[in-house]
Short mmCIF file of C-alpha atoms in Angstrom, two decimals:
data_model
loop_
_atom_site.label_atom_id
_atom_site.label_comp_id
_atom_site.label_asym_id
_atom_site.label_seq_id
_atom_site.Cartn_x
_atom_site.Cartn_y
_atom_site.Cartn_z
CA MET K 1 -0.01 -0.01 0.01
CA SER K 2 1.61 3.25 -1.17
CA LEU K 3 1.40 6.61 0.53
CA LEU K 4 -0.44 7.96 -2.52
CA LYS K 5 -3.22 5.37 -2.14
CA LEU K 6 -3.62 6.19 1.55
CA LYS K 7 -3.83 9.90 0.72
CA ILE K 8 -6.54 9.14 -1.88
CA LEU K 9 -8.48 7.18 0.75
CA ARG K 10 -8.16 10.06 3.21
CA LEU K 11 -9.28 12.65 0.67
CA LEU K 12 -12.26 10.52 -0.44
CA GLY K 13 -13.32 10.38 3.17
CA ARG K 14 -13.33 14.18 3.14
CA TYR K 15 -14.59 15.14 -0.32
CA LYS K 16 -16.59 12.04 -1.33
CA GLN K 17 -15.99 12.84 -5.00
CA VAL K 18 -13.34 11.42 -7.30
CA THR K 19 -13.12 14.68 -9.25
CA ALA K 20 -12.42 16.73 -6.09
CA VAL K 21 -9.72 14.28 -5.02
CA ALA K 22 -8.12 14.37 -8.48
CA ASN K 23 -8.07 18.19 -8.38
CA ALA K 24 -6.55 18.21 -4.89
CA LEU K 25 -3.74 15.89 -6.00
CA GLY K 26 -3.23 17.42 -9.43
CA MET K 27 -4.10 14.15 -11.09
CA LYS K 28 -6.59 12.97 -13.72
CA GLN K 29 -9.82 11.35 -12.59
CA PRO K 30 -9.15 7.98 -14.30
CA THR K 31 -5.81 7.76 -12.46
CA VAL K 32 -7.55 8.19 -9.10
CA SER K 33 -10.15 5.54 -10.06
CA PHE K 34 -7.30 3.21 -11.05
CA HIS K 35 -5.64 3.55 -7.65
CA MET K 36 -8.97 3.00 -5.90
CA LYS K 37 -9.37 -0.35 -7.67
CA LYS K 38 -5.77 -1.27 -6.89
CA MET K 39 -6.39 -0.57 -3.18
CA GLU K 40 -9.39 -2.89 -3.11
CA ASN K 41 -7.41 -5.61 -4.87
CA GLU K 42 -4.49 -5.26 -2.46
CA TRP K 43 -6.68 -5.40 0.66
CA GLY K 44 -9.05 -8.00 -0.77
CA VAL K 45 -12.15 -6.13 0.44
CA LYS K 46 -14.48 -3.50 -0.97
CA LEU K 47 -13.46 -0.06 0.34
CA PHE K 48 -15.70 2.27 -1.68
CA GLN K 49 -19.36 2.45 -2.63
CA ILE K 50 -21.25 4.92 -4.80
CA ARG K 51 -24.53 6.40 -3.57
CA ASN K 52 -26.39 9.26 -5.17
CA GLY K 53 -23.32 10.26 -7.16
CA ARG K 54 -21.08 10.36 -4.09
CA VAL K 55 -18.19 8.03 -3.27
CA LEU K 56 -18.56 6.77 0.29
CA LEU K 57 -16.32 4.53 2.31
CA THR K 58 -17.60 1.09 3.22
CA ASP K 59 -17.30 -0.20 6.79
CA GLU K 60 -13.92 -1.64 5.81
CA GLY K 61 -12.90 1.72 4.31
CA GLN K 62 -13.98 3.52 7.47
CA LEU K 63 -11.89 1.09 9.49
CA LEU K 64 -8.83 1.85 7.37
CA LEU K 65 -9.40 5.65 7.34
CA PRO K 66 -7.87 6.50 10.78
CA TYR K 67 -4.68 4.65 9.85
CA ALA K 68 -4.53 6.41 6.48
CA LYS K 69 -4.91 9.78 8.25
CA GLN K 70 -2.21 8.98 10.78
CA ILE K 71 0.29 7.69 8.22
CA ASP K 72 -0.36 10.63 5.87
CA THR K 73 0.05 13.13 8.74
CA LEU K 74 3.30 11.53 9.90
CA TYR K 75 4.67 11.52 6.35
CA THR K 76 3.76 15.19 5.88
CA GLU K 77 5.47 16.06 9.18
CA ALA K 78 8.56 14.12 8.10
CA LEU K 79 8.68 16.03 4.80
CA GLU K 80 8.43 19.36 6.62
CA ARG K 81 11.11 18.31 9.08
CA MET K 82 13.48 17.25 6.30
CA GLU K 83 12.86 20.51 4.43
CA ASP K 84 13.65 22.42 7.61
CA ILE K 85 16.89 20.48 7.98
CA ARG K 86 17.84 21.15 4.35
CA SER K 87 17.01 24.84 4.76
CA ARG K 88 19.03 25.12 7.96
CA SER K 89 21.92 23.34 6.24
CA ARG K 90 21.92 26.01 3.55
CA ASN K 91 21.17 29.02 5.77
CA PHE K 92 23.00 29.57 9.05
CA ARG K 93 21.67 31.90 11.76
CA ILE K 94 24.14 33.58 14.10
CA GLY K 95 23.31 35.70 17.15
CA CYS K 96 25.86 38.09 18.64
CA SER K 97 26.50 41.64 19.85
CA SER K 98 27.25 44.32 17.28
CA VAL K 99 30.85 44.23 18.55
CA MET K 100 31.21 40.59 17.51
CA ALA K 101 29.38 41.29 14.26
CA ALA K 102 31.92 44.02 13.49
CA ALA K 103 34.81 41.69 14.34
CA LEU K 104 33.44 38.95 12.09
CA GLY K 105 33.02 41.42 9.25
CA HIS K 106 36.38 43.18 9.54
CA MET K 107 38.34 39.98 9.92
CA GLY K 108 36.63 38.41 6.90
CA LEU K 109 35.97 35.21 8.83
CA LEU K 110 32.36 34.68 7.83
CA THR K 111 33.09 35.48 4.19
CA ARG K 112 35.83 32.89 4.11
CA TRP K 113 33.65 30.24 5.77
CA MET K 114 30.73 30.98 3.46
CA GLU K 115 32.98 30.58 0.41
CA GLN K 116 34.33 27.29 1.71
CA SER K 117 31.00 25.80 2.83
CA GLY K 118 28.57 27.23 0.29
CA ILE K 119 26.27 28.25 3.16
CA THR K 120 24.54 31.61 3.46
CA VAL K 121 24.56 33.40 6.80
CA SER K 122 22.19 35.75 8.58
CA VAL K 123 23.52 37.63 11.61
CA MET K 124 21.15 38.79 14.35
CA THR K 125 22.42 41.36 16.84
CA GLY K 126 20.66 42.27 20.06
CA TYR K 127 20.60 42.07 23.82
CA GLU K 128 22.26 39.11 25.50
CA HIS K 129 19.19 37.76 27.28
CA ILE K 130 17.09 37.85 24.12
CA LEU K 131 19.76 36.06 22.10
CA GLN K 132 20.03 33.42 24.85
CA GLU K 133 16.28 32.83 24.58
CA ASN K 134 16.54 32.60 20.79
CA LEU K 135 19.23 29.94 21.12
CA ALA K 136 17.10 27.94 23.56
CA GLU K 137 14.12 28.16 21.19
CA GLY K 138 16.15 27.11 18.13
CA LEU K 139 15.74 30.48 16.41
CA ILE K 140 19.51 30.83 15.98
CA ASP K 141 22.11 28.14 15.34
CA VAL K 142 25.12 29.63 17.15
CA LEU K 143 25.36 32.33 19.80
CA PHE K 144 28.56 34.29 20.36
CA THR K 145 28.72 35.70 23.88
CA GLU K 146 31.08 37.12 26.47
CA ARG K 147 29.76 34.84 29.19
CA THR K 148 28.59 31.25 29.17
CA GLY K 149 26.64 31.07 32.42
CA LYS K 150 26.70 28.30 34.99
CA ASP K 151 24.04 26.04 33.53
CA THR K 152 25.18 24.86 30.10
CA GLY K 153 23.38 21.50 30.11
CA GLY K 154 22.61 20.45 26.56
CA ILE K 155 24.72 23.33 25.23
CA GLY K 156 28.13 23.11 23.58
CA VAL K 157 30.60 25.86 24.53
CA LYS K 158 33.93 26.82 22.98
CA GLU K 159 36.09 29.92 23.21
CA VAL K 160 36.64 31.24 19.69
CA LEU K 161 38.13 34.72 19.99
CA GLN K 162 40.37 36.85 22.18
CA SER K 163 41.20 40.46 21.45
CA PRO K 164 42.79 43.16 23.67
CA PHE K 165 40.89 46.33 24.37
CA CYS K 166 42.39 49.53 22.94
CA LEU K 167 41.96 53.16 23.91
CA PHE K 168 40.83 55.25 20.94
CA ALA K 169 40.34 58.96 20.31
CA ALA K 170 39.97 61.34 17.37
CA ALA K 171 43.23 62.67 15.96
CA ASP K 172 42.41 66.16 17.25
CA HIS K 173 41.53 65.04 20.79
CA PRO K 174 43.76 66.68 23.46
CA LEU K 175 45.13 63.32 24.60
CA ALA K 176 46.05 62.37 21.02
CA ALA K 177 48.03 65.58 20.64
CA ALA K 178 50.30 64.57 23.54
CA HIS K 179 51.99 61.87 21.45
CA SER K 180 52.91 59.95 24.60
CA SER K 181 51.48 57.29 26.90
CA ILE K 182 48.49 58.43 28.91
CA GLU K 183 48.55 58.30 32.70
CA GLY K 184 45.59 56.31 33.95
CA GLY K 185 44.66 58.96 36.48
CA LYS K 186 44.05 61.49 33.69
CA LEU K 187 41.22 59.43 32.20
CA SER K 188 38.76 60.68 34.80
CA GLY K 189 39.01 64.14 33.29
CA TYR K 190 37.60 63.01 29.95
CA GLU K 191 34.31 61.57 28.78
CA PHE K 192 33.84 58.17 27.18
CA VAL K 193 31.19 56.67 24.96
CA LEU K 194 31.11 52.92 25.58
CA HIS K 195 29.42 49.97 23.97
CA GLN K 196 26.58 48.71 26.14
CA ALA K 197 27.69 45.11 25.87
CA LEU K 198 31.16 46.04 27.19
CA THR K 199 30.28 48.49 29.93
CA GLU K 200 30.21 46.02 32.82
CA GLN K 201 33.61 44.49 31.98
CA LEU K 202 35.24 47.90 31.52
CA HIS K 203 33.91 49.37 34.77
CA THR K 204 35.01 46.25 36.65
CA TRP K 205 38.49 46.57 35.15
CA ALA K 206 38.65 50.29 35.97
CA ALA K 207 37.64 49.70 39.59
CA ALA K 208 40.27 46.97 40.00
CA ASN K 209 42.94 49.40 38.74
CA HIS K 210 41.65 52.37 40.76
CA LEU K 211 40.67 54.22 37.60
CA THR K 212 37.55 56.17 36.75
CA ILE K 213 35.66 55.94 33.46
CA ASN K 214 33.24 58.81 33.06
CA SER K 215 30.73 57.55 30.48
CA PRO K 216 27.75 59.88 29.97
CA ALA K 217 26.92 58.13 26.69
CA SER K 218 26.63 54.53 25.57
CA SER K 219 25.30 52.67 22.55
CA ASP K 220 24.84 49.20 21.15
CA SER K 221 26.03 50.43 17.75
CA ILE K 222 29.70 50.36 16.75
CA ASP K 223 29.01 52.90 13.98
CA PHE K 224 27.46 55.34 16.45
CA ILE K 225 30.45 55.04 18.79
CA ILE K 226 33.02 55.56 16.00
CA ASN K 227 31.13 58.54 14.58
CA THR K 228 30.72 60.08 18.04
CA VAL K 229 34.38 59.63 18.99
CA SER K 230 35.43 61.05 15.60
CA GLY K 231 33.82 64.31 16.66
CA GLY K 232 36.78 64.92 18.96
CA ARG K 233 35.12 65.12 22.36
CA TYR K 234 34.87 61.52 23.53
CA LEU K 235 37.21 58.60 24.09
CA THR K 236 36.27 54.97 23.76
CA LEU K 237 37.54 51.51 24.67
CA LEU K 238 36.89 48.80 22.11
CA PRO K 239 38.36 45.39 21.25
CA GLU K 240 41.02 45.66 18.59
CA ALA K 241 39.26 43.00 16.50
CA ALA K 242 36.12 45.15 16.21
CA LEU K 243 37.86 47.96 14.31
CA GLY K 244 38.70 47.50 10.67
CA GLU K 245 40.77 49.40 8.17
CA TRP K 246 37.84 51.69 7.47
CA CYS K 247 38.25 53.58 10.77
CA LYS K 248 41.95 54.30 10.32
CA GLY K 249 42.49 57.98 9.77
CA ARG K 250 39.38 58.74 11.80
CA LEU K 251 40.63 57.39 15.12
CA VAL K 252 44.04 56.98 16.70
CA ARG K 253 45.08 54.40 19.22
CA LEU K 254 46.45 55.73 22.51
CA SER K 255 48.83 54.00 24.93
CA LEU K 256 47.92 53.77 28.58
CA GLU K 257 50.44 53.75 31.43
CA GLU K 258 50.19 51.92 34.74
CA ALA K 259 47.42 49.48 33.82
CA ASP K 260 47.12 46.71 31.28
CA LEU K 261 43.90 46.96 29.33
CA PRO K 262 41.58 43.97 29.63
CA VAL K 263 41.08 41.26 27.04
CA TRP K 264 37.78 40.70 25.29
CA HIS K 265 36.70 37.04 25.07
CA GLN K 266 34.02 35.51 22.89
CA TYR K 267 32.50 32.06 23.35
CA ALA K 268 30.39 30.12 20.89
CA MET K 269 27.32 28.33 22.25
CA TRP K 270 25.12 25.88 20.38
CA SER K 271 22.66 23.08 21.07
CA ASP K 272 24.37 19.70 21.27
CA GLN K 273 21.29 18.32 19.49
CA HIS K 274 21.76 20.58 16.47
CA VAL K 275 20.95 18.85 13.18
CA ASN K 276 23.97 20.28 11.37
CA MET K 277 26.92 19.78 13.68
CA GLU K 278 29.33 19.58 10.75
CA SER K 279 28.63 23.20 9.77
CA ILE K 280 29.11 24.31 13.38
CA ARG K 281 32.41 22.44 13.56
CA THR K 282 33.79 24.00 10.38
CA LEU K 283 32.66 27.47 11.47
CA LEU K 284 34.34 27.20 14.85
CA ASP K 285 37.49 25.78 13.26
CA CYS K 286 37.59 28.78 10.93
CA LEU K 287 37.27 31.18 13.86
CA THR K 288 39.74 29.52 16.18
CA ASP K 289 42.34 29.31 13.42
CA SER K 290 42.16 33.12 13.23
CA VAL K 291 42.11 34.12 16.89
CA VAL K 292 43.43 37.62 17.42
#
């Protein structure tokens, strides 16, 4: 008994007309009638009866109908599941902060991986807690994050990137004009614009080194920060990996005395039940081979 015959049985139970079933399946009416006769021959019982121009199921047909519905439903679900797997194999969804998105773009890592794998990528940026929820719900394939949390049951974790923070200013900023290392104590006299995803780490570092970061402005946009700092008033602290060649000439890197700047870490997180572990493995290999 083929799946097509079971689908015909199910549709006859609904429409009670051979023509309607043929239209639903995109088939000719004689073809449907042929399969109806084949079904009866295979089962050795009469499954259909015609009354007042309608095709009704016999008692035997009614007995078979629930099984036909169940098998057809399961097959349809299997087709949808396989299509989802094929789609996810061709299209990879990444969640990260805009800092990591900038690093991936400037370093050319995603472009290289896409060329090697033939997979297209969509990158979703946003707040950490929302991206964590998206990972748990299967809305993204891989999450890049600064922290992994304590409960990582069912989640794979791997460090993929390290990059030192750098102190940046516009070329006409007073500290840039000094052409010498900056004393940490002088930072409190200037204003910073910080990335929201990095604020906690930077303030923790500053407190540990008895420094003060005065940050009246923050943003989750790398572009906004670069443009604001380029205006000459603000300083910023960003991972070296997040700044590409395009910002050179707009910002200068300053040296800081007395305290070593912190290091920015990024971890990849993914479900250990992911249907396309091979793509995750090759992506992480590409990233870890290019750690800053």
